[in-house]
Amino acid sequence: MSELVARTGRHQQRYENGYRLVAGCVPFRYKSSDDCGNSNSGRNVEVLLINSPSGPGLLFPKGGWENDETVEEAATREAIEEAGVRGDIMDFLGYYEFRSKTHQDEFSPEGLCKAAMFALLVKEELELWPEQSTRNRSWLAVSEALGSLRHAWMRDALDCFCKWHEDKLVNGTGFI
C-alpha cells in the first residue's frame, strides 16, 4: 500500500468566475534511441499519459487546485496522485478551458473548468502511488499521444508543449 494518499472532496477547491480551477502537467522524459542508452544524441521525448476510470482515451494528470497550495504545487501533487511520478516543473504552458460532465456543483453548475498546465520533467517513477488501482500509465511518443488523448484541449496543451520544447532546443536555452 502506498504511503501517499490522494486528496478527496471539494471543501478547499478554488473557483473563479464560475470556473473550477484545476492544475495539471505534461509529464515528459527523454528516451535514448540507441540500444545501450549511452548516447546523448538521438534522444527522443516521450510523454506520460494515464487512463481515465470514467471512459476510454488517455489523459494528462490534472485535478483540483486547492486553497492551501500554489498552482505549481497542485500540478505536482496531481502528477504524484494520478500518475505516480515526481519531477521538476519546467514551465507554464497555458490555461485551457473545458466543460466537465462529471464535476458540476453549486459553484460551477455548468461544469466549467480552467486548467493551468505545466511541462514536468519526470525524475522518478514511483512503484506505489495513491491512484494506482484505478490508473495505468503509458509512455508514448508525442505523435502517438496526439492520437490517444481523449480531449481536444489536452491535444492543444500537447501542441503548446511541443512548441515550447522546440523553442528551448532551437534557441539553445536547453534545460537538460
PDB file of C-alpha atoms in Angstrom:
ATOM      1  CA  MET A   1       0.000   0.000   0.000  1.00  0.00           C
ATOM      2  CA  SER A   2       1.179   3.490  -0.792  1.00  0.00           C
ATOM      3  CA  GLU A   3       2.217   5.914   1.947  1.00  0.00           C
ATOM      4  CA  LEU A   4       0.835   8.719  -0.189  1.00  0.00           C
ATOM      5  CA  VAL A   5      -2.871   9.448  -0.029  1.00  0.00           C
ATOM      6  CA  ALA A   6      -4.885  11.245  -2.684  1.00  0.00           C
ATOM      7  CA  ARG A   7      -6.829  14.289  -1.589  1.00  0.00           C
ATOM      8  CA  THR A   8     -10.578  13.933  -1.855  1.00  0.00           C
ATOM      9  CA  GLY A   9     -13.542  16.273  -1.534  1.00  0.00           C
ATOM     10  CA  ARG A  10     -14.112  19.815  -2.640  1.00  0.00           C
ATOM     11  CA  HIS A  11     -14.037  21.812   0.580  1.00  0.00           C
ATOM     12  CA  GLN A  12     -10.772  23.564  -0.401  1.00  0.00           C
ATOM     13  CA  GLN A  13     -11.421  23.761  -4.143  1.00  0.00           C
ATOM     14  CA  ARG A  14     -10.669  27.059  -5.903  1.00  0.00           C
ATOM     15  CA  TYR A  15     -13.237  28.730  -8.168  1.00  0.00           C
ATOM     16  CA  GLU A  16     -13.080  31.891 -10.261  1.00  0.00           C
ATOM     17  CA  ASN A  17     -15.960  33.475 -12.195  1.00  0.00           C
ATOM     18  CA  GLY A  18     -17.945  30.227 -12.375  1.00  0.00           C
ATOM     19  CA  TYR A  19     -14.918  28.113 -13.337  1.00  0.00           C
ATOM     20  CA  ARG A  20     -13.466  25.325 -11.226  1.00  0.00           C
ATOM     21  CA  LEU A  21      -9.689  25.878 -11.252  1.00  0.00           C
ATOM     22  CA  VAL A  22      -7.584  22.824 -11.956  1.00  0.00           C
ATOM     23  CA  ALA A  23      -3.873  22.200 -12.403  1.00  0.00           C
ATOM     24  CA  GLY A  24      -2.093  19.597 -14.435  1.00  0.00           C
ATOM     25  CA  CYS A  25       1.011  18.776 -16.360  1.00  0.00           C
ATOM     26  CA  VAL A  26       2.507  17.226 -19.438  1.00  0.00           C
ATOM     27  CA  PRO A  27       4.965  14.783 -17.851  1.00  0.00           C
ATOM     28  CA  PHE A  28       7.915  14.084 -20.134  1.00  0.00           C
ATOM     29  CA  ARG A  29      11.232  12.283 -20.276  1.00  0.00           C
ATOM     30  CA  TYR A  30      13.981  11.582 -22.766  1.00  0.00           C
ATOM     31  CA  LYS A  31      14.489   8.130 -24.180  1.00  0.00           C
ATOM     32  CA  SER A  32      17.692   7.311 -25.971  1.00  0.00           C
ATOM     33  CA  SER A  33      17.275   5.961 -29.490  1.00  0.00           C
ATOM     34  CA  ASP A  34      20.305   3.691 -29.219  1.00  0.00           C
ATOM     35  CA  ASP A  35      20.171   0.238 -27.687  1.00  0.00           C
ATOM     36  CA  CYS A  36      22.662   0.892 -24.900  1.00  0.00           C
ATOM     37  CA  GLY A  37      21.223   4.172 -23.698  1.00  0.00           C
ATOM     38  CA  ASN A  38      24.693   5.769 -23.713  1.00  0.00           C
ATOM     39  CA  SER A  39      24.259   8.436 -26.348  1.00  0.00           C
ATOM     40  CA  ASN A  40      23.132  11.980 -25.716  1.00  0.00           C
ATOM     41  CA  SER A  41      22.458  12.337 -29.424  1.00  0.00           C
ATOM     42  CA  GLY A  42      19.266  10.868 -30.810  1.00  0.00           C
ATOM     43  CA  ARG A  43      17.275  11.307 -27.617  1.00  0.00           C
ATOM     44  CA  ASN A  44      13.546  11.280 -28.158  1.00  0.00           C
ATOM     45  CA  VAL A  45      10.987  12.951 -25.962  1.00  0.00           C
ATOM     46  CA  GLU A  46       8.159  10.833 -24.570  1.00  0.00           C
ATOM     47  CA  VAL A  47       5.116  11.998 -22.655  1.00  0.00           C
ATOM     48  CA  LEU A  48       3.247  10.150 -19.932  1.00  0.00           C
ATOM     49  CA  LEU A  49      -0.472   9.579 -20.223  1.00  0.00           C
ATOM     50  CA  ILE A  50      -2.863   7.866 -17.846  1.00  0.00           C
ATOM     51  CA  ASN A  51      -6.166   6.142 -18.373  1.00  0.00           C
ATOM     52  CA  SER A  52      -9.458   7.584 -17.175  1.00  0.00           C
ATOM     53  CA  PRO A  53     -11.558   5.466 -14.822  1.00  0.00           C
ATOM     54  CA  SER A  54     -14.667   7.064 -16.384  1.00  0.00           C
ATOM     55  CA  GLY A  55     -14.199   6.117 -20.017  1.00  0.00           C
ATOM     56  CA  PRO A  56     -11.948   5.469 -22.987  1.00  0.00           C
ATOM     57  CA  GLY A  57      -8.985   7.547 -24.059  1.00  0.00           C
ATOM     58  CA  LEU A  58      -5.884   8.730 -22.281  1.00  0.00           C
ATOM     59  CA  LEU A  59      -5.270  11.876 -20.241  1.00  0.00           C
ATOM     60  CA  PHE A  60      -2.588  14.015 -18.693  1.00  0.00           C
ATOM     61  CA  PRO A  61      -2.683  14.095 -14.882  1.00  0.00           C
ATOM     62  CA  LYS A  62      -4.763  17.015 -13.631  1.00  0.00           C
ATOM     63  CA  GLY A  63      -7.148  17.849 -10.847  1.00  0.00           C
ATOM     64  CA  GLY A  64      -8.489  20.461  -8.500  1.00  0.00           C
ATOM     65  CA  TRP A  65      -6.295  23.341  -7.371  1.00  0.00           C
ATOM     66  CA  GLU A  66      -6.909  23.843  -3.654  1.00  0.00           C
ATOM     67  CA  ASN A  67      -6.753  26.928  -1.441  1.00  0.00           C
ATOM     68  CA  ASP A  68      -3.740  25.781   0.582  1.00  0.00           C
ATOM     69  CA  GLU A  69      -1.346  25.297  -2.349  1.00  0.00           C
ATOM     70  CA  THR A  70       0.187  27.144  -5.268  1.00  0.00           C
ATOM     71  CA  VAL A  71      -0.852  26.145  -8.777  1.00  0.00           C
ATOM     72  CA  GLU A  72       2.580  24.536  -9.276  1.00  0.00           C
ATOM     73  CA  GLU A  73       2.157  22.528  -6.077  1.00  0.00           C
ATOM     74  CA  ALA A  74      -1.267  21.373  -7.278  1.00  0.00           C
ATOM     75  CA  ALA A  75       0.135  20.237 -10.645  1.00  0.00           C
ATOM     76  CA  THR A  76       2.972  18.396  -8.916  1.00  0.00           C
ATOM     77  CA  ARG A  77       0.557  16.761  -6.452  1.00  0.00           C
ATOM     78  CA  GLU A  78      -1.717  15.572  -9.260  1.00  0.00           C
ATOM     79  CA  ALA A  79       1.258  14.015 -11.086  1.00  0.00           C
ATOM     80  CA  ILE A  80       2.093  12.045  -7.934  1.00  0.00           C
ATOM     81  CA  GLU A  81      -1.501  11.073  -7.092  1.00  0.00           C
ATOM     82  CA  GLU A  82      -2.713  10.101 -10.559  1.00  0.00           C
ATOM     83  CA  ALA A  83       0.431   9.058 -12.449  1.00  0.00           C
ATOM     84  CA  GLY A  84       2.892   8.140  -9.712  1.00  0.00           C
ATOM     85  CA  VAL A  85       5.669  10.395 -10.968  1.00  0.00           C
ATOM     86  CA  ARG A  86       7.818  13.100  -9.419  1.00  0.00           C
ATOM     87  CA  GLY A  87       9.807  15.682 -11.278  1.00  0.00           C
ATOM     88  CA  ASP A  88      10.609  19.306 -11.912  1.00  0.00           C
ATOM     89  CA  ILE A  89       8.116  21.859 -13.171  1.00  0.00           C
ATOM     90  CA  MET A  90       9.919  23.381 -16.138  1.00  0.00           C
ATOM     91  CA  ASP A  91       7.489  25.976 -17.475  1.00  0.00           C
ATOM     92  CA  PHE A  92       3.886  27.125 -17.665  1.00  0.00           C
ATOM     93  CA  LEU A  93       2.207  26.012 -20.911  1.00  0.00           C
ATOM     94  CA  GLY A  94      -1.036  27.962 -20.653  1.00  0.00           C
ATOM     95  CA  TYR A  95      -4.636  27.955 -19.468  1.00  0.00           C
ATOM     96  CA  TYR A  96      -7.167  25.653 -21.106  1.00  0.00           C
ATOM     97  CA  GLU A  97     -10.914  25.933 -20.650  1.00  0.00           C
ATOM     98  CA  PHE A  98     -13.195  22.930 -20.868  1.00  0.00           C
ATOM     99  CA  ARG A  99     -16.515  21.615 -19.621  1.00  0.00           C
ATOM    100  CA  SER A 100     -16.635  18.687 -17.203  1.00  0.00           C
ATOM    101  CA  LYS A 101     -19.644  16.412 -17.399  1.00  0.00           C
ATOM    102  CA  THR A 102     -18.778  14.749 -14.095  1.00  0.00           C
ATOM    103  CA  HIS A 103     -17.809  17.760 -11.956  1.00  0.00           C
ATOM    104  CA  GLN A 104     -20.779  20.095 -11.835  1.00  0.00           C
ATOM    105  CA  ASP A 105     -21.546  21.684  -8.480  1.00  0.00           C
ATOM    106  CA  GLU A 106     -23.122  24.746  -6.902  1.00  0.00           C
ATOM    107  CA  PHE A 107     -20.086  26.941  -7.709  1.00  0.00           C
ATOM    108  CA  SER A 108     -19.809  25.712 -11.300  1.00  0.00           C
ATOM    109  CA  PRO A 109     -23.245  24.411 -12.304  1.00  0.00           C
ATOM    110  CA  GLU A 110     -22.249  24.283 -15.966  1.00  0.00           C
ATOM    111  CA  GLY A 111     -19.153  22.218 -15.134  1.00  0.00           C
ATOM    112  CA  LEU A 112     -16.830  24.902 -16.487  1.00  0.00           C
ATOM    113  CA  CYS A 113     -13.159  24.316 -15.713  1.00  0.00           C
ATOM    114  CA  LYS A 114      -9.973  26.257 -16.323  1.00  0.00           C
ATOM    115  CA  ALA A 115      -6.783  24.189 -16.279  1.00  0.00           C
ATOM    116  CA  ALA A 116      -3.308  25.605 -15.726  1.00  0.00           C
ATOM    117  CA  MET A 117      -0.930  23.206 -17.480  1.00  0.00           C
ATOM    118  CA  PHE A 118       2.827  22.849 -16.957  1.00  0.00           C
ATOM    119  CA  ALA A 119       5.714  20.927 -18.509  1.00  0.00           C
ATOM    120  CA  LEU A 120       7.022  18.458 -15.903  1.00  0.00           C
ATOM    121  CA  LEU A 121      10.391  16.770 -16.434  1.00  0.00           C
ATOM    122  CA  VAL A 122       9.982  13.374 -14.772  1.00  0.00           C
ATOM    123  CA  LYS A 123      12.836  12.421 -12.457  1.00  0.00           C
ATOM    124  CA  GLU A 124      11.241   9.466 -10.620  1.00  0.00           C
ATOM    125  CA  GLU A 125       8.564   6.853 -11.284  1.00  0.00           C
ATOM    126  CA  LEU A 126       7.024   5.594  -8.065  1.00  0.00           C
ATOM    127  CA  GLU A 127       6.317   1.887  -7.636  1.00  0.00           C
ATOM    128  CA  LEU A 128       3.349   2.719  -5.435  1.00  0.00           C
ATOM    129  CA  TRP A 129       1.072   5.736  -5.782  1.00  0.00           C
ATOM    130  CA  PRO A 130      -2.365   6.740  -4.477  1.00  0.00           C
ATOM    131  CA  GLU A 131      -4.454   6.016  -7.593  1.00  0.00           C
ATOM    132  CA  GLN A 132      -2.559   3.018  -8.965  1.00  0.00           C
ATOM    133  CA  SER A 133      -5.577   0.750  -8.509  1.00  0.00           C
ATOM    134  CA  THR A 134      -7.602   2.828 -10.993  1.00  0.00           C
ATOM    135  CA  ARG A 135      -4.870   4.323 -13.208  1.00  0.00           C
ATOM    136  CA  ASN A 136      -2.407   2.843 -15.652  1.00  0.00           C
ATOM    137  CA  ARG A 137       0.404   4.936 -17.061  1.00  0.00           C
ATOM    138  CA  SER A 138       1.783   4.790 -20.583  1.00  0.00           C
ATOM    139  CA  TRP A 139       4.878   6.447 -22.024  1.00  0.00           C
ATOM    140  CA  LEU A 140       4.217   7.440 -25.631  1.00  0.00           C
ATOM    141  CA  ALA A 141       5.956   9.311 -28.406  1.00  0.00           C
ATOM    142  CA  VAL A 142       4.313  12.688 -28.996  1.00  0.00           C
ATOM    143  CA  SER A 143       2.770  11.521 -32.297  1.00  0.00           C
ATOM    144  CA  GLU A 144       1.169   8.529 -30.547  1.00  0.00           C
ATOM    145  CA  ALA A 145      -0.014  10.703 -27.664  1.00  0.00           C
ATOM    146  CA  LEU A 146      -1.739  13.146 -30.024  1.00  0.00           C
ATOM    147  CA  GLY A 147      -3.835  10.296 -31.403  1.00  0.00           C
ATOM    148  CA  SER A 148      -4.577   8.815 -27.982  1.00  0.00           C
ATOM    149  CA  LEU A 149      -5.634  11.842 -25.933  1.00  0.00           C
ATOM    150  CA  ARG A 150      -9.306  11.849 -25.010  1.00  0.00           C
ATOM    151  CA  HIS A 151      -9.890  15.606 -25.035  1.00  0.00           C
ATOM    152  CA  ALA A 152      -9.182  18.231 -27.700  1.00  0.00           C
ATOM    153  CA  TRP A 153      -7.964  20.716 -25.081  1.00  0.00           C
ATOM    154  CA  MET A 154      -5.286  18.235 -23.991  1.00  0.00           C
ATOM    155  CA  ARG A 155      -4.139  17.892 -27.610  1.00  0.00           C
ATOM    156  CA  ASP A 156      -3.883  21.702 -27.637  1.00  0.00           C
ATOM    157  CA  ALA A 157      -1.776  21.559 -24.459  1.00  0.00           C
ATOM    158  CA  LEU A 158       0.462  18.929 -26.083  1.00  0.00           C
ATOM    159  CA  ASP A 159       0.862  21.139 -29.166  1.00  0.00           C
ATOM    160  CA  CYS A 160       1.897  24.000 -26.862  1.00  0.00           C
ATOM    161  CA  PHE A 161       4.337  21.676 -25.086  1.00  0.00           C
ATOM    162  CA  CYS A 162       5.888  20.723 -28.451  1.00  0.00           C
ATOM    163  CA  LYS A 163       6.320  24.389 -29.427  1.00  0.00           C
ATOM    164  CA  TRP A 164       7.819  25.191 -26.027  1.00  0.00           C
ATOM    165  CA  HIS A 165      10.164  22.181 -26.207  1.00  0.00           C
ATOM    166  CA  GLU A 166      11.287  23.019 -29.734  1.00  0.00           C
ATOM    167  CA  ASP A 167      11.903  26.640 -28.722  1.00  0.00           C
ATOM    168  CA  LYS A 168      14.096  25.512 -25.827  1.00  0.00           C
ATOM    169  CA  LEU A 169      16.175  23.305 -28.124  1.00  0.00           C
ATOM    170  CA  VAL A 170      16.367  25.619 -31.139  1.00  0.00           C
ATOM    171  CA  ASN A 171      17.233  28.737 -29.178  1.00  0.00           C
ATOM    172  CA  GLY A 172      19.850  26.963 -27.144  1.00  0.00           C
ATOM    173  CA  THR A 173      18.191  27.703 -23.826  1.00  0.00           C
ATOM    174  CA  GLY A 174      18.278  23.988 -23.097  1.00  0.00           C
ATOM    175  CA  PHE A 175      17.387  22.735 -19.665  1.00  0.00           C
ATOM    176  CA  ILE A 176      18.889  19.260 -19.594  1.00  0.00           C
TER     177      ILE A 176
END
